[in-house]
CSV table of C-alpha atoms and ligand atoms in Angstrom, one decimal:
chain,number,residue,atom,x,y,z
A,80,UNK,CA,-0.7,11.6,15.7
A,81,UNK,CA,2.3,13.8,16.1
A,82,UNK,CA,4.6,14.8,13.2
A,83,UNK,CA,7.4,17.3,13.7
A,84,UNK,CA,8.9,18.8,10.5
A,85,UNK,CA,12.5,19.9,10.6
A,86,UNK,CA,12.9,22.2,7.6
A,87,UNK,CA,15.1,24.9,6.2
A,88,UNK,CA,14.1,28.6,6.6
A,89,UNK,CA,16.5,29.9,4.0
A,90,UNK,CA,18.6,28.6,1.1
A,91,UNK,CA,19.6,25.3,2.6
A,92,UNK,CA,22.7,24.2,4.5
A,93,UNK,CA,21.1,25.7,7.6
A,94,UNK,CA,22.2,22.8,9.8
A,95,UNK,CA,19.0,20.7,9.6
A,96,UNK,CA,21.0,17.5,9.9
A,97,UNK,CA,22.5,18.6,13.2
A,98,UNK,CA,19.1,19.6,14.5
A,99,UNK,CA,17.3,16.5,13.2
A,100,UNK,CA,20.0,14.2,14.7
A,101,UNK,CA,19.5,15.9,18.0
A,102,UNK,CA,15.7,15.7,17.9
A,103,UNK,CA,15.7,12.1,16.6
A,104,UNK,CA,16.3,11.1,20.2
A,105,UNK,CA,12.6,11.3,20.9
A,106,UNK,CA,11.3,10.0,17.5
A,107,UNK,CA,10.2,6.6,16.4
A,108,UNK,CA,10.6,7.4,12.7
A,109,UNK,CA,12.8,9.9,10.9
A,110,UNK,CA,11.5,10.4,7.3
A,111,UNK,CA,12.7,12.1,4.2
A,112,UNK,CA,9.8,13.4,2.1
A,113,UNK,CA,11.5,15.1,-1.0
A,114,UNK,CA,14.7,15.6,-2.9
A,115,UNK,CA,17.4,13.1,-3.4
A,116,UNK,CA,21.1,12.8,-2.9
A,117,UNK,CA,21.6,16.4,-4.1
A,118,UNK,CA,21.9,17.9,-0.7
A,119,UNK,CA,24.2,17.0,2.2
A,120,UNK,CA,23.6,17.1,5.9
A,121,UNK,CA,26.7,17.2,8.1
A,122,UNK,CA,26.3,15.4,11.4
A,123,UNK,CA,28.9,15.3,14.1
A,124,UNK,CA,28.2,13.0,17.1
A,125,UNK,CA,30.0,10.5,19.2
A,126,UNK,CA,30.2,8.0,16.3
A,127,UNK,CA,32.2,10.5,14.1
A,128,UNK,CA,31.6,13.1,11.4
A,129,UNK,CA,29.3,12.2,8.6
A,130,UNK,CA,27.9,13.8,5.5
A,131,UNK,CA,24.5,12.3,4.7
A,132,UNK,CA,22.9,12.8,1.4
A,133,UNK,CA,19.9,10.5,0.9
A,134,UNK,CA,19.7,8.8,4.3
A,135,UNK,CA,17.6,10.3,7.0
A,136,UNK,CA,19.4,11.8,10.0
A,137,UNK,CA,18.0,9.1,12.4
A,138,UNK,CA,20.5,6.5,11.2
A,139,UNK,CA,22.7,7.0,14.2
A,140,UNK,CA,19.9,6.2,16.7
A,141,UNK,CA,19.3,2.5,17.4
A,142,UNK,CA,15.6,1.8,17.5
A,143,UNK,CA,14.7,4.6,15.1
A,144,UNK,CA,13.1,3.7,11.7
A,145,UNK,CA,14.5,5.7,8.8
A,146,UNK,CA,12.1,6.1,6.0
A,147,UNK,CA,12.3,7.4,2.4
A,148,UNK,CA,8.8,8.4,1.4
A,149,UNK,CA,7.1,8.4,-2.0
A,150,UNK,CA,8.3,12.0,-2.6
A,151,UNK,CA,11.9,11.1,-2.5
A,152,UNK,CA,14.2,10.7,-5.5
A,153,UNK,CA,15.9,7.3,-4.8
A,154,UNK,CA,19.2,6.9,-6.5
A,155,UNK,CA,19.9,3.2,-5.6
A,156,UNK,CA,23.6,3.3,-6.3
A,157,UNK,CA,24.1,6.4,-4.2
A,158,UNK,CA,21.9,5.0,-1.4
A,159,UNK,CA,23.8,1.7,-1.1
A,160,UNK,CA,27.1,3.5,-1.3
A,161,UNK,CA,26.0,5.7,1.6
A,162,UNK,CA,24.9,2.7,3.6
A,163,UNK,CA,28.2,0.9,3.0
A,164,UNK,CA,30.1,4.1,4.0
A,165,UNK,CA,28.2,4.1,7.4
A,166,UNK,CA,29.0,0.4,8.0
A,167,UNK,CA,32.7,1.0,7.1
A,168,UNK,CA,32.7,3.8,9.7
A,169,UNK,CA,31.5,1.4,12.3
A,170,UNK,CA,27.9,2.7,12.5
A,171,UNK,CA,25.5,-0.2,13.3
A,172,UNK,CA,23.2,-1.0,10.3
A,173,UNK,CA,20.2,1.3,10.5
A,174,UNK,CA,16.6,0.3,10.2
A,175,UNK,CA,15.9,1.7,6.7
A,176,UNK,CA,12.6,1.4,4.8
A,177,UNK,CA,12.0,2.7,1.2
A,178,UNK,CA,8.6,3.4,-0.2
A,179,UNK,CA,7.5,1.2,-3.1
A,180,UNK,CA,5.9,4.4,-4.6
A,181,UNK,CA,9.2,6.5,-4.5
A,182,UNK,CA,10.8,6.9,-7.9
A,183,UNK,CA,14.2,5.8,-9.1
A,184,UNK,CA,16.9,8.2,-10.2
A,185,UNK,CA,18.4,6.6,-13.3
A,186,UNK,CA,21.9,7.3,-14.7
A,187,UNK,CA,20.2,9.0,-17.6
A,188,UNK,CA,18.8,11.6,-15.3
A,189,UNK,CA,22.2,12.3,-13.9
A,190,UNK,CA,23.7,12.5,-17.4
A,191,UNK,CA,20.9,14.8,-18.7
A,192,UNK,CA,21.5,17.1,-15.7
A,193,UNK,CA,25.2,17.3,-16.5
A,194,UNK,CA,24.7,17.8,-20.3
A,195,UNK,CA,22.2,20.6,-19.7
A,196,UNK,CA,24.4,22.5,-17.3
A,197,UNK,CA,27.3,22.2,-19.8
A,198,UNK,CA,25.0,23.3,-22.6
A,199,UNK,CA,24.0,26.4,-20.6
A,200,UNK,CA,27.6,27.3,-19.8
A,201,UNK,CA,27.7,30.7,-18.1
A,202,UNK,CA,23.9,30.6,-17.7
A,203,UNK,CA,23.9,27.3,-15.8
A,204,UNK,CA,21.8,27.1,-12.6
A,205,UNK,CA,24.5,25.7,-10.5
A,206,UNK,CA,22.9,22.3,-10.3
A,207,UNK,CA,24.4,19.7,-8.0
A,208,UNK,CA,24.3,17.4,-11.1
A,209,UNK,CA,22.5,14.7,-9.2
A,210,UNK,CA,19.8,14.4,-11.8
A,211,UNK,CA,17.0,16.1,-9.9
A,212,UNK,CA,15.4,18.3,-12.6
A,213,UNK,CA,15.3,15.5,-15.3
A,214,UNK,CA,14.1,13.1,-12.6
A,215,UNK,CA,11.2,15.2,-11.5
A,216,UNK,CA,10.5,16.1,-15.1
A,217,UNK,CA,10.1,12.4,-15.9
A,218,UNK,CA,7.8,12.0,-12.9
A,219,UNK,CA,5.5,14.8,-14.1
A,220,UNK,CA,5.6,13.4,-17.7
A,221,UNK,CA,4.5,10.1,-16.2
A,222,UNK,CA,7.5,8.2,-17.6
A,223,UNK,CA,9.3,7.7,-14.3
A,224,UNK,CA,10.1,4.3,-12.7
A,225,UNK,CA,8.9,3.5,-9.2
A,226,UNK,CA,10.9,1.5,-6.7
A,227,UNK,CA,8.2,-1.1,-6.7
A,228,UNK,CA,8.7,-1.5,-10.5
A,229,UNK,CA,12.2,-2.9,-10.0
A,230,UNK,CA,10.9,-6.3,-8.9
A,231,UNK,CA,9.0,-7.1,-12.1
A,232,UNK,CA,11.5,-7.5,-14.9
A,233,UNK,CA,9.1,-7.2,-17.9
A,234,UNK,CA,7.3,-4.2,-16.4
A,235,UNK,CA,10.6,-2.6,-15.5
A,236,UNK,CA,11.8,-2.9,-19.1
A,237,UNK,CA,8.6,-1.4,-20.3
A,238,UNK,CA,8.9,1.6,-18.0
A,239,UNK,CA,12.6,2.1,-18.8
A,240,UNK,CA,11.7,2.1,-22.5
A,241,UNK,CA,9.1,4.9,-22.0
A,242,UNK,CA,11.6,6.9,-20.0
A,243,UNK,CA,14.2,6.6,-22.7
A,244,UNK,CA,12.1,7.4,-25.7
A,245,UNK,CA,12.2,11.1,-25.5
A,246,UNK,CA,15.4,11.3,-23.4
A,247,UNK,CA,17.3,9.7,-26.2
A,248,UNK,CA,16.1,12.2,-28.7
A,249,UNK,CA,17.7,14.9,-26.5
A,250,UNK,CA,20.9,12.9,-26.0
A,251,UNK,CA,21.3,12.4,-29.7
A,252,UNK,CA,20.1,15.6,-31.2
A,253,UNK,CA,20.6,18.3,-28.5
A,254,UNK,CA,23.7,17.0,-26.7
A,255,UNK,CA,25.3,15.0,-29.6
A,256,UNK,CA,25.7,11.8,-27.5
A,257,UNK,CA,25.1,8.1,-27.9
A,258,UNK,CA,21.6,6.9,-27.1
A,259,UNK,CA,21.2,4.8,-23.9
A,260,UNK,CA,19.6,1.4,-24.1
A,261,UNK,CA,17.1,-0.4,-21.9
A,262,UNK,CA,19.7,-3.2,-21.6
A,263,UNK,CA,22.3,-0.7,-20.4
A,264,UNK,CA,19.9,0.6,-17.7
A,265,UNK,CA,19.0,-3.0,-16.6
A,266,UNK,CA,22.7,-3.9,-16.3
A,267,UNK,CA,23.1,-0.9,-14.0
A,268,UNK,CA,20.1,-1.7,-11.9
A,269,UNK,CA,20.2,-5.5,-11.7
A,270,UNK,CA,23.0,-6.0,-9.2
A,271,UNK,CA,21.2,-3.7,-6.7
A,272,UNK,CA,17.7,-5.1,-6.8
A,273,UNK,CA,18.0,-8.0,-4.4
A,274,UNK,CA,19.8,-5.8,-1.8
A,275,UNK,CA,17.0,-3.2,-2.0
A,276,UNK,CA,14.1,-5.7,-1.9
A,277,UNK,CA,14.0,-6.3,2.0
A,278,UNK,CA,13.8,-2.5,2.6
A,279,UNK,CA,10.9,-1.8,0.2
A,280,UNK,CA,7.4,-1.6,1.5
A,281,UNK,CA,4.2,0.5,1.7
A,282,UNK,CA,5.6,3.2,3.9
A,283,UNK,CA,2.2,5.0,4.1
A,284,UNK,CA,0.7,2.0,5.9
A,285,UNK,CA,3.8,1.9,8.2
A,286,UNK,CA,3.4,5.5,9.1
A,287,UNK,CA,-0.3,5.2,9.8
A,288,UNK,CA,0.4,2.4,12.2
A,289,UNK,CA,3.2,4.2,13.9
A,290,UNK,CA,1.2,7.4,14.2
A,291,UNK,CA,-1.8,5.5,15.6
A,292,UNK,CA,0.6,4.1,18.2
A,293,UNK,CA,1.4,7.8,19.1
A,294,UNK,CA,5.1,7.5,18.0
A,295,UNK,CA,6.7,10.8,17.0
A,296,UNK,CA,7.6,11.1,13.3
A,297,UNK,CA,10.3,13.5,12.3
A,298,UNK,CA,9.9,14.7,8.8
A,299,UNK,CA,13.2,16.0,7.6
A,300,UNK,CA,13.4,18.5,4.8
A,301,UNK,CA,16.2,19.0,2.4
A,302,UNK,CA,17.4,22.4,1.1
A,303,UNK,CA,15.4,25.4,2.3
A,304,UNK,CA,12.2,27.4,1.8
A,305,UNK,CA,13.8,29.8,-0.7
A,306,UNK,CA,14.6,26.8,-3.0
A,307,UNK,CA,10.9,25.8,-3.2
A,308,UNK,CA,9.8,25.7,-6.8
A,309,UNK,CA,6.6,27.7,-6.2
A,310,UNK,CA,7.6,30.1,-3.5
A,311,UNK,CA,11.3,30.4,-3.7
A,312,UNK,CA,13.8,32.2,-5.9
A,313,UNK,CA,12.7,30.5,-9.1
A,314,UNK,CA,14.4,29.6,-11.4
A,315,UNK,CA,17.2,29.2,-8.9
A,316,UNK,CA,15.1,26.7,-7.0
A,317,UNK,CA,15.1,23.0,-6.7
A,318,UNK,CA,12.7,20.6,-8.4
A,319,UNK,CA,10.6,19.4,-5.4
A,320,UNK,CA,8.9,21.3,-2.7
A,321,UNK,CA,11.0,22.0,0.4
A,322,UNK,CA,8.1,23.1,2.6
A,323,UNK,CA,6.8,21.4,5.7
A,324,UNK,CA,3.3,21.4,4.1
A,325,UNK,CA,4.7,19.1,1.4
A,326,UNK,CA,5.9,16.6,4.0
A,327,UNK,CA,2.3,15.4,4.3
A,328,UNK,CA,2.2,14.9,0.5
A,329,UNK,CA,5.7,13.4,0.2
A,330,UNK,CA,5.0,10.9,3.0
A,331,UNK,CA,1.3,10.4,2.7
A,332,UNK,CA,0.3,11.5,6.2
A,333,UNK,CA,-2.7,13.7,7.0
A,334,UNK,CA,-1.9,17.5,7.3
A,335,UNK,CA,-3.6,17.5,10.7
A,336,UNK,CA,-1.0,15.1,12.0
A,337,UNK,CA,1.7,17.8,12.0
A,338,UNK,CA,1.8,19.7,15.2
A,339,UNK,CA,5.3,21.1,15.2
A,340,UNK,CA,7.4,22.8,12.5
A,341,UNK,CA,11.0,23.6,13.4
A,342,UNK,CA,12.5,26.0,10.9
A,343,UNK,CA,16.3,25.9,10.9
A,344,UNK,CA,18.3,29.0,10.2
A,345,UNK,CA,22.0,30.0,10.5
A,346,UNK,CA,22.9,33.0,12.7
A,347,UNK,CA,24.3,34.4,9.4
A,348,UNK,CA,23.4,33.7,5.8
A,349,UNK,CA,24.9,31.2,3.4
A,350,UNK,CA,23.9,30.1,0.0
A,351,UNK,CA,25.4,27.7,-2.5
A,352,UNK,CA,24.8,28.0,-6.2
A,353,UNK,CA,23.5,30.7,-8.4
A,354,UNK,CA,20.7,33.3,-7.8
A,355,UNK,CA,20.1,36.5,-5.9
A,356,UNK,CA,21.6,36.7,-2.4
A,357,UNK,CA,21.1,40.2,-1.1
A,358,UNK,CA,23.4,40.2,1.9
A,359,UNK,CA,26.3,38.6,0.2
A,360,UNK,CA,29.7,39.6,1.4
A,361,UNK,CA,32.7,39.6,-0.9
A,362,UNK,CA,36.4,39.8,-0.5
A,363,UNK,CA,38.2,39.4,2.8
A,364,UNK,CA,35.1,39.7,5.0
A,365,UNK,CA,33.5,36.8,3.0
A,366,UNK,CA,36.7,34.7,3.1
A,367,UNK,CA,37.0,35.1,6.9
A,368,UNK,CA,33.4,34.1,7.6
A,369,UNK,CA,33.6,31.2,5.1
A,370,UNK,CA,36.7,29.9,6.8
A,371,UNK,CA,35.2,30.1,10.2
A,372,UNK,CA,31.6,28.9,9.4
A,373,UNK,CA,30.1,25.4,9.8
A,374,UNK,CA,32.3,22.6,11.1
A,375,UNK,CA,35.1,22.9,8.5
A,376,UNK,CA,34.4,26.1,6.7
A,377,UNK,CA,31.4,26.9,4.5
A,378,UNK,CA,31.9,24.4,1.7
A,379,UNK,CA,29.0,22.3,0.3
A,380,UNK,CA,28.7,18.8,1.9
A,381,UNK,CA,27.8,17.3,-1.5
A,382,UNK,CA,29.7,19.4,-4.0
A,383,UNK,CA,32.6,20.8,-2.0
A,384,UNK,CA,31.7,24.2,-3.6
A,385,UNK,CA,32.5,27.4,-1.6
A,386,UNK,CA,29.3,28.7,-0.1
A,387,UNK,CA,28.4,32.4,-0.6
A,388,UNK,CA,28.1,34.0,2.9
A,389,UNK,CA,27.0,37.2,4.5
A,390,UNK,CA,25.0,38.7,7.3
A,391,UNK,CA,21.7,37.3,8.5
A,392,UNK,CA,18.8,38.2,6.2
A,393,UNK,CA,15.7,38.7,8.3
A,394,UNK,CA,13.6,39.6,5.3
A,395,UNK,CA,14.3,36.3,3.6
A,396,UNK,CA,14.2,34.2,6.8
A,397,UNK,CA,10.9,35.7,8.0
A,398,UNK,CA,9.5,34.8,4.6
A,399,UNK,CA,11.0,31.3,4.9
A,400,UNK,CA,9.5,30.8,8.4
A,401,UNK,CA,6.1,32.0,7.2
A,402,UNK,CA,6.2,29.6,4.3
A,403,UNK,CA,7.2,26.7,6.5
A,404,UNK,CA,4.5,27.6,9.0
A,405,UNK,CA,7.2,27.5,11.7
A,406,UNK,CA,6.1,26.9,15.3
A,407,UNK,CA,9.6,27.5,16.4
A,408,UNK,CA,13.1,28.2,15.0
A,409,UNK,CA,16.4,26.6,15.6
A,410,UNK,CA,19.3,29.0,15.2
A,411,UNK,CA,22.6,27.3,14.3
A,412,UNK,CA,26.2,28.5,14.1
A,413,UNK,CA,25.9,31.2,16.7
A,414,UNK,CA,29.4,30.3,17.9
A,415,UNK,CA,30.8,31.3,14.4
A,416,UNK,CA,30.0,35.0,14.9
A,417,UNK,CA,32.2,35.3,18.1
A,418,UNK,CA,35.1,36.9,16.2
A,419,UNK,CA,33.3,40.0,14.9
A,420,UNK,CA,33.5,43.4,16.5
A,421,UNK,CA,30.2,44.4,14.9
A,422,UNK,CA,27.4,42.2,13.5
A,423,UNK,CA,25.1,43.6,10.8
A,424,UNK,CA,21.6,42.2,10.5
A,425,UNK,CA,19.5,42.9,7.4
A,426,UNK,CA,16.1,44.2,8.5
A,427,UNK,CA,14.7,45.5,5.1
A,428,UNK,CA,15.5,45.7,1.4
A,429,UNK,CA,15.8,48.9,-0.6
A,430,UNK,CA,14.5,48.3,-4.1
A,431,UNK,CA,14.5,51.2,-6.6
A,432,UNK,CA,14.6,53.8,-3.8
A,433,UNK,CA,11.7,52.1,-1.8
A,434,UNK,CA,12.2,50.2,1.4
A,435,UNK,CA,10.3,47.0,2.0
A,436,UNK,CA,10.3,44.2,4.5
A,437,UNK,CA,8.4,41.9,2.1
A,438,UNK,CA,10.4,39.3,0.1
A,439,UNK,CA,9.9,40.1,-3.6
A,440,UNK,CA,9.9,38.0,-6.7
A,441,UNK,CA,13.3,37.1,-8.3
A,442,UNK,CA,13.5,40.0,-10.7
A,443,UNK,CA,13.1,42.6,-7.9
A,444,UNK,CA,15.3,40.6,-5.6
A,445,UNK,CA,18.1,40.9,-8.2
A,446,UNK,CA,18.2,44.7,-7.6
A,447,UNK,CA,17.4,44.7,-3.9
A,448,UNK,CA,20.0,46.2,-1.5
A,449,UNK,CA,20.2,45.3,2.2
A,450,UNK,CA,19.3,47.8,4.9
A,451,UNK,CA,21.3,46.9,8.0
A,452,UNK,CA,21.0,47.3,11.8
A,453,UNK,CA,24.4,46.8,13.4
A,454,UNK,CA,24.9,45.1,16.7
A,455,UNK,CA,28.0,45.0,18.9
A,456,UNK,CA,29.7,41.6,18.7
A,457,UNK,CA,30.4,39.6,21.8
A,458,UNK,CA,34.0,38.6,21.0
A,459,UNK,CA,33.8,35.4,22.9
A,460,UNK,CA,33.8,31.6,22.3
A,461,UNK,CA,30.3,30.5,23.2
A,462,UNK,CA,30.7,26.9,22.0
A,463,UNK,CA,30.9,25.5,25.5
A,464,UNK,CA,27.7,27.2,26.7
A,465,UNK,CA,24.6,25.1,27.2
A,466,UNK,CA,22.3,27.6,28.9
A,467,UNK,CA,20.6,30.7,27.5
A,468,UNK,CA,21.3,32.7,30.6
A,469,UNK,CA,25.0,32.1,30.3
A,470,UNK,CA,25.4,33.6,26.8
A,471,UNK,CA,27.0,37.0,26.7
A,472,UNK,CA,24.5,39.9,26.8
A,473,UNK,CA,25.4,41.0,23.3
A,474,UNK,CA,24.7,37.5,21.9
A,475,UNK,CA,21.3,37.4,23.7
A,476,UNK,CA,20.4,40.9,22.4
A,477,UNK,CA,21.3,39.8,18.8
A,478,UNK,CA,19.2,36.6,19.1
A,479,UNK,CA,16.3,38.5,20.7
A,480,UNK,CA,16.2,41.0,17.8
A,481,UNK,CA,16.6,38.3,15.2
A,482,UNK,CA,13.7,36.4,16.8
A,483,UNK,CA,11.5,39.5,16.8
A,484,UNK,CA,12.3,40.1,13.1
A,485,UNK,CA,11.5,36.6,12.0
A,486,UNK,CA,8.4,36.5,14.1
A,487,UNK,CA,9.2,33.0,15.3
A,488,UNK,CA,10.3,31.9,18.8
A,489,UNK,CA,13.9,30.6,18.8
A,490,UNK,CA,13.7,27.5,20.9
A,491,UNK,CA,17.0,25.9,20.0
A,492,UNK,CA,20.4,27.6,19.7
A,493,UNK,CA,23.3,25.6,18.3
A,494,UNK,CA,26.7,26.7,19.3
A,495,UNK,CA,28.9,24.0,17.6
A,496,UNK,CA,28.6,21.2,15.1
A,497,UNK,CA,28.4,18.4,17.7
A,498,UNK,CA,25.1,17.0,18.8
A,499,UNK,CA,25.5,18.1,22.3
A,500,UNK,CA,26.4,21.7,21.4
A,501,UNK,CA,22.9,22.9,21.8
A,502,UNK,CA,21.0,25.4,24.0
A,503,UNK,CA,17.4,24.5,24.6
A,504,UNK,CA,15.4,27.7,25.3
A,505,UNK,CA,11.9,27.8,26.5
A,506,UNK,CA,10.0,30.3,24.2
A,507,UNK,CA,9.0,33.3,26.3
A,508,UNK,CA,11.1,32.3,29.3
A,509,UNK,CA,12.7,35.2,31.2
A,510,UNK,CA,16.3,35.9,30.4
A,511,UNK,CA,17.7,35.0,33.7
B,1017,GDP,P1,22.0,20.9,6.3
B,1017,GDP,O1,22.0,20.5,4.9
B,1017,GDP,O2,20.9,21.9,6.6
B,1017,GDP,O3,21.9,19.8,7.3
B,1017,GDP,O4,23.3,21.7,6.6
B,1017,GDP,P2,24.8,21.3,6.2
B,1017,GDP,O5,25.2,20.1,7.0
B,1017,GDP,O6,25.0,21.3,4.7
B,1017,GDP,O7,25.6,22.6,6.7
B,1017,GDP,C1,25.6,23.0,8.0
B,1017,GDP,C2,27.1,23.2,8.4
B,1017,GDP,O8,27.1,23.8,9.7
B,1017,GDP,C3,27.8,21.8,8.6
B,1017,GDP,O9,29.1,22.0,8.4
B,1017,GDP,C4,27.5,21.6,10.1
B,1017,GDP,O10,28.5,20.7,10.7
B,1017,GDP,C5,27.7,22.9,10.7
B,1017,GDP,N1,27.0,23.2,11.9
B,1017,GDP,C6,25.7,23.0,12.3
B,1017,GDP,N2,25.4,23.6,13.4
B,1017,GDP,C7,26.5,24.3,13.8
B,1017,GDP,C8,26.9,25.1,14.9
B,1017,GDP,O11,26.1,25.5,15.7
B,1017,GDP,N3,28.1,25.7,14.9
B,1017,GDP,C9,29.1,25.4,13.9
B,1017,GDP,N4,30.3,25.9,14.0
B,1017,GDP,N5,28.8,24.6,12.9
B,1017,GDP,C10,27.5,24.0,12.8
């Protein structure tokens, strides 16, 4: 019963979409288990360039079932718009199934998210304003609406009424806005219900059948380990667990079914939104890396915001790999570093005069300074290389050291945004 998790080792935007799209070739199901449309996966393949938000990265593979599990925050309008966008771009309609237990992101969640960030002003968290925190808050308060609730009008009205009761107090008295009505929410949802109906089912039962038939299931994480609400840089974290362990919960599969965890990390660091980021570069060095990074510069796929960038942080990434329980790592964007004469790699933090390789709590992290080991750059375009042995010596030395620091075998090295720009490396294989 094999499940492979593809998850982020750091702050998110590590290139999970690219890796999941590549690995989807051998999968029967590609499943999302948490989060909503608040993140973006950029995928470049022969069909074009796409920014996926809510759809799993298997949508470009005919024959793959794409699944949104109970842990996902389903925004129906955003989902249908994304599907329409794919069709308009000439992608064949994917096989998509949505759990009847997944919950629905309502316009009130999105509005509450925006109102709260505006209220916080300079102290805002840098939310993507996709409604995630109010959505998961409602879920915990047990006033959420499940996808399966959409098909029973009376039950749906009752659930929406519960969700609105306390939300409207905040809208009126905290944010000074009009109250939202059940009728208003029904008007929003009604036109979408019949389109969703054929996609909705008991995805737990589906997964059990597929796993029993020995199909591989790819569980695709969103954001990264450092955004996990329990283990990450709280409160600059997201609202659902980003860890591979949670995939079993968010999908409803047994923990013993997961035999591979691929933690994805960039060959440098990038981070979008607020919070401590120890290796952050500023000024010209940051601008240059931001301009060269990713497929079109380091700008958020969902928000368009400039990402903060800097050298690889091995302290944070080792912590991320440990949290994920990584069995291997995929290192992306190695090609981007080819312009540098020297490449610093953060091996430890100095906090209040003490050096540590442990990843501390947020308060200490705020005052941590990076300790760097510097490597000679390779000053070459490696984007056409497909074999480990053909990478320049300096690039291999950099990856070898990074691999030792994160204590996880680097089995995939991505050297460009396209699906094919990938070096598959056997862990422990000799260099040449
Ligand atoms: P995700 O959310 O983890 O899937 O990551 P994003 O898609 O938000 O950000 C990763 C960025 O890196 C995107 O612009 C990708 O197209 C890009 N990318 C992924 N792998 C590579 C690579 O090896 N080289 C380059 N240059 N870009 C890459």
